[in-house]
Coordinates of C-alpha atoms in Angstrom, one line a residue:
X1 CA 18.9 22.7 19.2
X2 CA 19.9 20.1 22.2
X3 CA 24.1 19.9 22.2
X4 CA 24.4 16.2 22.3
X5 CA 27.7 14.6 21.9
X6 CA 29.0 13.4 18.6
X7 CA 30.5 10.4 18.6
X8 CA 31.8 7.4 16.3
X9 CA 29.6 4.7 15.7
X10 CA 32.9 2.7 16.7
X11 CA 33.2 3.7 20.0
X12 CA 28.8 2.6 21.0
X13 CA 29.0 -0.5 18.9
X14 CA 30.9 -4.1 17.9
X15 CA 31.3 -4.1 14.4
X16 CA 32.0 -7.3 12.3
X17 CA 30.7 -9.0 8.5
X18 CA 30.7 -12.1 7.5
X19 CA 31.2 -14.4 4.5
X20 CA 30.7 -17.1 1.8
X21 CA 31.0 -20.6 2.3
X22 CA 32.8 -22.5 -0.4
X23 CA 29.9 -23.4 -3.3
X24 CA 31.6 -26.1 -3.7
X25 CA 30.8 -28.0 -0.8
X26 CA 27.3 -28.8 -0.6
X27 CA 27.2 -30.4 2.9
X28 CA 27.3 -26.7 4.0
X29 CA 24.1 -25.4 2.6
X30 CA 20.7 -26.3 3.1
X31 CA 21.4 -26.6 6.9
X32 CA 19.3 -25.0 9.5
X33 CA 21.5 -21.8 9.9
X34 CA 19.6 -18.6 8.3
X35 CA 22.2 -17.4 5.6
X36 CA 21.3 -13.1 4.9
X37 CA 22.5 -11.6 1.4
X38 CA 21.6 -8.2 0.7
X39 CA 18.7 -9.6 -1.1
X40 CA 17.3 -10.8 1.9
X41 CA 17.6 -6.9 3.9
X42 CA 14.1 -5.3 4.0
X43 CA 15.0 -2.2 5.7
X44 CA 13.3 -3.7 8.8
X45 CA 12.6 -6.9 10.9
X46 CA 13.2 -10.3 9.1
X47 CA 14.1 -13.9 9.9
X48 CA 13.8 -15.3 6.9
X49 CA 16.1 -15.5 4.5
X50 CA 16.5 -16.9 1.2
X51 CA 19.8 -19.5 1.8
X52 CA 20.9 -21.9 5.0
X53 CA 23.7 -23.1 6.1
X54 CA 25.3 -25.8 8.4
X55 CA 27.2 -25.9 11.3
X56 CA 30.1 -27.1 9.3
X57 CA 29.6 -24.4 7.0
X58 CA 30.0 -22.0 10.1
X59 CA 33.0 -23.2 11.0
X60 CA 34.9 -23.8 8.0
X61 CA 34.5 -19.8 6.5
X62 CA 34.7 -16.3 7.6
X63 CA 30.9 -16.2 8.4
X64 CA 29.8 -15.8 11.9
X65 CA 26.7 -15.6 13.6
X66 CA 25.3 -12.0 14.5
X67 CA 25.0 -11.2 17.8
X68 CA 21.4 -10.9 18.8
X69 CA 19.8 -7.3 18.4
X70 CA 22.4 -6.2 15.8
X71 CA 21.5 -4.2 13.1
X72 CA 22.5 -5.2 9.5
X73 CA 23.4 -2.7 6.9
X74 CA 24.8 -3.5 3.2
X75 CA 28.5 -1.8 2.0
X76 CA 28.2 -3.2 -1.7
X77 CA 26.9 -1.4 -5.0
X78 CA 23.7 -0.1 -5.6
X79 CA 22.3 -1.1 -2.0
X80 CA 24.5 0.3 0.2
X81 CA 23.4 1.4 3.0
X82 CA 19.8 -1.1 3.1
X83 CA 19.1 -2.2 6.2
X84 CA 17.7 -5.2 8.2
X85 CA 17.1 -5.6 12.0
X86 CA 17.0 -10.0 12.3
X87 CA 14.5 -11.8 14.7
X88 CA 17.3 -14.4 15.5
X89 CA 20.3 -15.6 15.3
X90 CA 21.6 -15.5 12.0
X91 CA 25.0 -15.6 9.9
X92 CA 25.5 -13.3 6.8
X93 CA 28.0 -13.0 3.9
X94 CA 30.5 -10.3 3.0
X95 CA 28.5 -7.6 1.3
X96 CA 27.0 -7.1 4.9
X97 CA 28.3 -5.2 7.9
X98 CA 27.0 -5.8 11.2
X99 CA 26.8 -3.1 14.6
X100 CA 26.0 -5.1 17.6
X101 CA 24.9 -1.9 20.1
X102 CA 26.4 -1.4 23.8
X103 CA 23.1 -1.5 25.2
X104 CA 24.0 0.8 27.7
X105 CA 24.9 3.8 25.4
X106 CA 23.0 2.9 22.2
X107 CA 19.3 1.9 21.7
X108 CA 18.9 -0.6 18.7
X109 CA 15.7 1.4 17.1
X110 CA 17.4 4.4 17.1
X111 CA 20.9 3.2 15.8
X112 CA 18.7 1.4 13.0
X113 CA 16.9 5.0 11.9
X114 CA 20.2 6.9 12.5
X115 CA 21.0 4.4 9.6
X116 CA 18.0 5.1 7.8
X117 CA 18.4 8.8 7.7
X118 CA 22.1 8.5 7.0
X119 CA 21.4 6.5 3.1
X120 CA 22.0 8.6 0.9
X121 CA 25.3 10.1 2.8
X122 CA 26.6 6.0 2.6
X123 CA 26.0 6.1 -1.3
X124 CA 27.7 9.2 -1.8
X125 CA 30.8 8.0 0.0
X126 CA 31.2 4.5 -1.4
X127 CA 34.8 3.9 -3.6
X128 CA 34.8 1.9 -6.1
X129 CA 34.3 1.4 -9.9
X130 CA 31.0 -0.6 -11.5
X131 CA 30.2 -2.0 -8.1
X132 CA 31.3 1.1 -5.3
X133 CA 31.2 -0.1 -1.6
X134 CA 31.6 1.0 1.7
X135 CA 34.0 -0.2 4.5
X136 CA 33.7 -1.6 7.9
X137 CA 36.2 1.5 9.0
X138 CA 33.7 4.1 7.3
X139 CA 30.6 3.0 9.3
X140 CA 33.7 2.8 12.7
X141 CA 34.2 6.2 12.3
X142 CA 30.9 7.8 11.3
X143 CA 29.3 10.3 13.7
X144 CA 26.3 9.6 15.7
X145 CA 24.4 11.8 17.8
X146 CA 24.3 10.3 21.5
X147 CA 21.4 11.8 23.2
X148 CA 20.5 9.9 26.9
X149 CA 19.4 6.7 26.0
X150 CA 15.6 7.8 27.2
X151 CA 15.5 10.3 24.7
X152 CA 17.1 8.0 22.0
X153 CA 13.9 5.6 22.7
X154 CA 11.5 8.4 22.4
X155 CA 13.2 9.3 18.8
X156 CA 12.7 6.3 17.7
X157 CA 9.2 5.9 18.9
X158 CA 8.2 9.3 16.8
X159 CA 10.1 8.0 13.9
X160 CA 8.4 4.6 14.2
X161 CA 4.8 6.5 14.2
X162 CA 5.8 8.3 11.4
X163 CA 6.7 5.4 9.2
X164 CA 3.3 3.5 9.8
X165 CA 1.4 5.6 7.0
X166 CA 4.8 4.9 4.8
X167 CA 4.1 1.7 5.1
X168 CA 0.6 1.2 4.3
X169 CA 0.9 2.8 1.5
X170 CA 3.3 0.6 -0.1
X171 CA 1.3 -2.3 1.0
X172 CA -1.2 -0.8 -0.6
X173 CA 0.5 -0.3 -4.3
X174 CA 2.1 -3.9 -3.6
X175 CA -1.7 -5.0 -3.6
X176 CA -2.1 -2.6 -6.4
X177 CA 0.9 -4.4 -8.6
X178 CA -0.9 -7.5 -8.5
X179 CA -4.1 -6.8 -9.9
X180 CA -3.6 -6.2 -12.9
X181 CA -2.3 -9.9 -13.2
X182 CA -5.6 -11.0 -11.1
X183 CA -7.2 -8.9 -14.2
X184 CA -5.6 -10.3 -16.9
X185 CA -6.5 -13.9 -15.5
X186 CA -10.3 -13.6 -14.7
X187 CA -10.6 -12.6 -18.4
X188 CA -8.4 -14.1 -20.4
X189 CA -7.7 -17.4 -18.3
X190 CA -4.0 -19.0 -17.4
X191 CA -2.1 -18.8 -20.9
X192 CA -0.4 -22.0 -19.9
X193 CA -4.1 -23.9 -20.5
X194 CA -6.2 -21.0 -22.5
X195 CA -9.1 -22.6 -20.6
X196 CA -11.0 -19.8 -23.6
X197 CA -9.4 -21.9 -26.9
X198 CA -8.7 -18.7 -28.0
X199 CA -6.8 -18.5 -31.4
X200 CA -2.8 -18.9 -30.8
X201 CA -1.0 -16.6 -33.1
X202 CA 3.0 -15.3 -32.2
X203 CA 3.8 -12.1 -30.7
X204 CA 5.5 -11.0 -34.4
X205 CA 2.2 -11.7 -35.8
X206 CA 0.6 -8.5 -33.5
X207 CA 3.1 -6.1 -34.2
X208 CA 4.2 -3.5 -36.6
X209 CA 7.7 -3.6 -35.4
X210 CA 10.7 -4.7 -32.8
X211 CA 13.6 -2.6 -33.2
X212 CA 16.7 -2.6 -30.7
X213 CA 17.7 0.7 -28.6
X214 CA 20.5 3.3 -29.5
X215 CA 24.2 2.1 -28.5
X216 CA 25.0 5.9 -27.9
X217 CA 26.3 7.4 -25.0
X218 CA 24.2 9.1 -22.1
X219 CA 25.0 11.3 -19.3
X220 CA 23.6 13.9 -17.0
X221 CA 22.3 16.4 -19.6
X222 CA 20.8 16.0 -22.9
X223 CA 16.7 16.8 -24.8
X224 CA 15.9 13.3 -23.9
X225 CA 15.3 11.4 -20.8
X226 CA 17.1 7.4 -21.3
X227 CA 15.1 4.5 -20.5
X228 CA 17.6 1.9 -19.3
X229 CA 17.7 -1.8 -18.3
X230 CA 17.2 -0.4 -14.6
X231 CA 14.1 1.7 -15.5
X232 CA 11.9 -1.2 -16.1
X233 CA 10.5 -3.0 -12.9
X234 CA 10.2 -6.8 -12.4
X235 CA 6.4 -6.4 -12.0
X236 CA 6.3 -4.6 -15.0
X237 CA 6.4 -1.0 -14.4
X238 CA 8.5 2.1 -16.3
X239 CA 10.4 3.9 -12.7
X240 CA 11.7 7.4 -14.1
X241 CA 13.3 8.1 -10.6
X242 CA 16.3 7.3 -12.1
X243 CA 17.3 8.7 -15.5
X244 CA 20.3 9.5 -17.5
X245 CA 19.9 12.2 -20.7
X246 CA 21.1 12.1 -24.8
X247 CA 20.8 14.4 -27.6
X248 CA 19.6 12.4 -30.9
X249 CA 19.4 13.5 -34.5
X250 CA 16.4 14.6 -35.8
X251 CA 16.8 11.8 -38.4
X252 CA 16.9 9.0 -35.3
X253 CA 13.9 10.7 -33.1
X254 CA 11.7 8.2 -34.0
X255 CA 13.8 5.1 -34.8
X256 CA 15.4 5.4 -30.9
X257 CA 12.0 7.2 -28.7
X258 CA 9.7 5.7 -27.6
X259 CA 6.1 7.1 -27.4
X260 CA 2.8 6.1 -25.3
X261 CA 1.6 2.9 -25.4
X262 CA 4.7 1.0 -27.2
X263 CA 5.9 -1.9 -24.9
X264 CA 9.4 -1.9 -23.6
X265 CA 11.4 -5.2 -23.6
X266 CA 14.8 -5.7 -21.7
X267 CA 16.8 -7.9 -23.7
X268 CA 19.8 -8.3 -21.6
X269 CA 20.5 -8.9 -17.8
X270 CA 20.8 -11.5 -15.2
X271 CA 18.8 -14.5 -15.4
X272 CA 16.3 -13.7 -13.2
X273 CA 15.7 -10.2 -14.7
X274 CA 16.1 -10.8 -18.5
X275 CA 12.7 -10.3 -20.0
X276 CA 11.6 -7.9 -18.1
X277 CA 8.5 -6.0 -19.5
X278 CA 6.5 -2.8 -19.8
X279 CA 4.0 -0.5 -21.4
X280 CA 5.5 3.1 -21.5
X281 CA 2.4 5.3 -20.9
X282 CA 4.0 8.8 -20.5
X283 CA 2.9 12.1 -22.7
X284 CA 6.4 12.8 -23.9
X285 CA 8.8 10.5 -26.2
X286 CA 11.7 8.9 -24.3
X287 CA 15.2 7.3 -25.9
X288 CA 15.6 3.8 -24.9
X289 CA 19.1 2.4 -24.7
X290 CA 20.6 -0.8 -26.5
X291 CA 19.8 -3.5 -23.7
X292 CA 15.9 -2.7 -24.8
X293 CA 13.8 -3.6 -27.8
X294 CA 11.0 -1.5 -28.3
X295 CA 8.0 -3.2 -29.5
X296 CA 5.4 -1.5 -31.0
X297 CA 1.8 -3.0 -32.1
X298 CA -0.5 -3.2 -35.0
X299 CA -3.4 -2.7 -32.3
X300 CA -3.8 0.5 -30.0
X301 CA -5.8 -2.4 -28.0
X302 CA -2.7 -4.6 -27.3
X303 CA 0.1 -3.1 -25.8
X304 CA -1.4 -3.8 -22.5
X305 CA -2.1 -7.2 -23.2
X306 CA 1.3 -8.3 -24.7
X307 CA 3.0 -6.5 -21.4
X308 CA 0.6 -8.3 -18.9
X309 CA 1.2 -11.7 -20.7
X310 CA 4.6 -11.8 -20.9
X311 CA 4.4 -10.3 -17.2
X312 CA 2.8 -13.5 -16.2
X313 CA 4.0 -16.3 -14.6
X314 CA 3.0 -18.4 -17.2
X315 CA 5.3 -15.8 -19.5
X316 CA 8.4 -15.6 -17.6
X317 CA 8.6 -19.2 -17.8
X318 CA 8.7 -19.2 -21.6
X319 CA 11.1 -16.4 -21.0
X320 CA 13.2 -18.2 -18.4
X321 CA 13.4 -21.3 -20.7
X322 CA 14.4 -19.5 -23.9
X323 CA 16.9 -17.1 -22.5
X324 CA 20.9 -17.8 -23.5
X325 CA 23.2 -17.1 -20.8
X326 CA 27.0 -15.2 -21.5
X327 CA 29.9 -14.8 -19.6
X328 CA 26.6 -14.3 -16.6
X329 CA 24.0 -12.6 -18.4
X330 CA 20.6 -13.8 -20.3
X331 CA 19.8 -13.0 -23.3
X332 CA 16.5 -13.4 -25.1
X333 CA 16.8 -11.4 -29.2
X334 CA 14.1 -9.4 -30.8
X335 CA 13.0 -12.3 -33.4
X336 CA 13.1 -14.7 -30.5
X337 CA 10.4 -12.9 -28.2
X338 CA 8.2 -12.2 -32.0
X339 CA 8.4 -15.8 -31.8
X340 CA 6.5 -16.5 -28.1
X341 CA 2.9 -18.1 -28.8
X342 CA 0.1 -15.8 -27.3
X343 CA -3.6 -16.3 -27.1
X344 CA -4.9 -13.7 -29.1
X345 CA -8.0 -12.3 -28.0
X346 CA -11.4 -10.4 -29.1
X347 CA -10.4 -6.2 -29.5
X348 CA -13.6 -5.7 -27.6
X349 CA -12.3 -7.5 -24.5
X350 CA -8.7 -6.3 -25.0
X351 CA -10.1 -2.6 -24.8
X352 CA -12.3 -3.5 -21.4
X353 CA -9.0 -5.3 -20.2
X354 CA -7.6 -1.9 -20.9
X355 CA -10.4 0.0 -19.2
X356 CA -9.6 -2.0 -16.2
X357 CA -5.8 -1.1 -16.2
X358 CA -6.1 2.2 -16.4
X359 CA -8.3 2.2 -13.1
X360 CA -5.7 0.4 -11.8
X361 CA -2.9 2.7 -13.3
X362 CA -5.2 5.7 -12.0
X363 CA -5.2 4.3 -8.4
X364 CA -1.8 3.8 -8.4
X365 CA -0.9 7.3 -9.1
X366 CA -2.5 8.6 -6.1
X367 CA -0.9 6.0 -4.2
X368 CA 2.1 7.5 -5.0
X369 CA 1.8 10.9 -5.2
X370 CA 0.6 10.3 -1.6
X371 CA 3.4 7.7 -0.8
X372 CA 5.6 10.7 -1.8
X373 CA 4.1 13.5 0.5
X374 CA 4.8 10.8 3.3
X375 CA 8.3 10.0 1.7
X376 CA 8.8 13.7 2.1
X377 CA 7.3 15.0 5.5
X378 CA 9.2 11.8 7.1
X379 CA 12.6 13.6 5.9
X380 CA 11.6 16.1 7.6
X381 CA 10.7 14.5 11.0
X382 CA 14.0 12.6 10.7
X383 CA 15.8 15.6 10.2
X384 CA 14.8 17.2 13.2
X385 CA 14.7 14.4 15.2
X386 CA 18.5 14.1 15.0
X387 CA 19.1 17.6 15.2
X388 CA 17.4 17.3 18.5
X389 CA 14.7 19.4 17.2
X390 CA 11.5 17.1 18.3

């Protein structure tokens, strides 16, 4: 192992954040100022971002501009410690810290996967109740390895070479996320038209029930896994990386499971992220918690169908439009999504629509379980790398 010194991140970088301009002005958005949220972070190069800002805007709030070649890094909840290197010069709000490298101590690239490798640490030490953070002072005085800065570029090289194959893979099961919609609308047409004239009946009318999830608590341990609110992807997948554990009564093991092939339905979030849908396709019953609605149908052949449609964009309009907003979250009931208006198609083309997804499912779990491999052999490299073991 090479003995490099150990410094603070404080002393080999300028460290600032930003901030929000007032919403209540409206002559300081929509300027030509990019504006970064920790929405906008892609844990890598970016210029765009979702929100601009003004000149006025600039000068009136505690928002700067970033110094060019600064690395971004978020301090707030369940991101911390996501990451974004901008192309230019760009202001951001609060939730984001900023490290503007000496240049001639610290190499941006290898500040940015120090970061990288240094996630899960930043989770672990954020403070804080339903929304834990980070500080400006924290990322001061963490430790960084300081190798020459010749040696820093090479690390950074390896570790760049080592992501590539990361990185096709996800493009790869992005591609894979979409076609399943592509699917859906070469053979049953946009739902908004039904080019087909296919029968309309309402989702109620295809199922054999909608119940609501258990209210009871869950923790680390328990016989059942918990599908939460979190679990269930925008693009309509189950993630199980994440799960919490109950016991349940023998007499409430079916009421509160859920089993292969019944669709899960989150009732409750934010606006953009009520409604969000999926078919649970797993070998062994899960609980699902109170924010879901299990819905379960008449047809073995639809489950797949009901998810992809309301998965749609033509769906999370309806959804969108329906939805009842509280104190900041949406709403949508169980009788309310029975009541959507669906095309109801022929079983023999819902089962070759289903032949087609599980391809597609199929592919996607070797995508994965090779994306993982990667996920895993890249630990390692990074590991060593800052152990000055390469």
């Amino acid at each position: 192992m090479t003995a490099w010194p150990i410094v603070a991140m404080g002393t080999v970088a300028d460290w600032g954040s930003g901030g929000t301009p007032s919403r209540g002005k409206s002559e300081y958005y929509g300027g030509d100022i990019p504006w970064a949220t920790i929405s906008d972070l892609p844990d890598g190069p970016f210029e765009v971002t979702n929100e601009l800002i003004t000149s006025e805007a600039l000068q009136a709030s505690s928002t700067k501009l970033v110094p060019p070649g600064s690395v971004l890094i978020a301090m707030y909840g369940a991101s911390i410690g996501k990451l974004g290197l901008p192309q230019c010069s760009m202001a951001t709000n609060q939730a984001i810290a900023f490290a503007a490298p000496f240049v001639e101590l610290l190499d941006r690239n290898y500040l940015f996967r120090f970061l990288q490798s240094q996630k899960a640490a930043f989770v672990s030490a954020g403070v804080g109740g339903a929304q834990p953070n980070i500080s400006q002072n924290l990322l001061k005085t963490w430790k960084i390895p300081l190798p020459p800065l010749p040696e820093q570029r090479r690390i950074a090289a390896i570790l760049d070479h080592a992501d590539v194959l990361r990185v096709k893979r996800r493009e790869a099961l992005a591609q894979l996320e979409e076609l399943t919609q592509a699917i859906f609308i070469d053979l049953f047409g946009d739902p908004a038209t039904n080019p087909q004239q296919l029968p309309v009946v309402t989702i109620g009318e295809m199922l054999d029930s909608a119940n609501y999830g258990t209210s009871e608590k869950s923790g680390a341990t328990g016989k059942f896994p918990v599908l939460r609110m979190g679990n269930i992807t925008y693009q309509g997948q189950i993630d199980l990386t994440d799960l919490k554990y109950m016991d349940l009564e023998d007499a409430k093991v079916e009421r509160f499971t859920v089993r292969a092939g019944d669709v899960v339905f989150n009732r409750t979030n934010s606006p953009d992220l009520v409604g969000k849908t999926a078919v649970y396709r797993g070998a062994e019953p899960l609980a699902y918690a109170g924010y879901l609605v299990r819905l379960r149908a008449k047809d073995d052949s639809a489950p797949e169908y009901i998810s992809a449609f309301l998965n749609s964009r033509y769906g999370k309009a309806v959804l969108r439009g329906m939805c009842k907003s509280i104190v900041g979250m949406a709403n949508i009931n169980a009788r309310e999504v029975q009541s959507i208006k669906i095309p109801q198609p022929a079983t023999v083309i819902l089962s070759a629509f289903n032949e087609r997804v599980a391809a597609v499912e199929q592919n996607k779990a070797q995508h994965r379980t090779a994306l993982t491999e990667l996920d895993d052999l890249f630990a390692s490299i990074q590991s060593r790398a800052f152990r000055g073991e390469l």
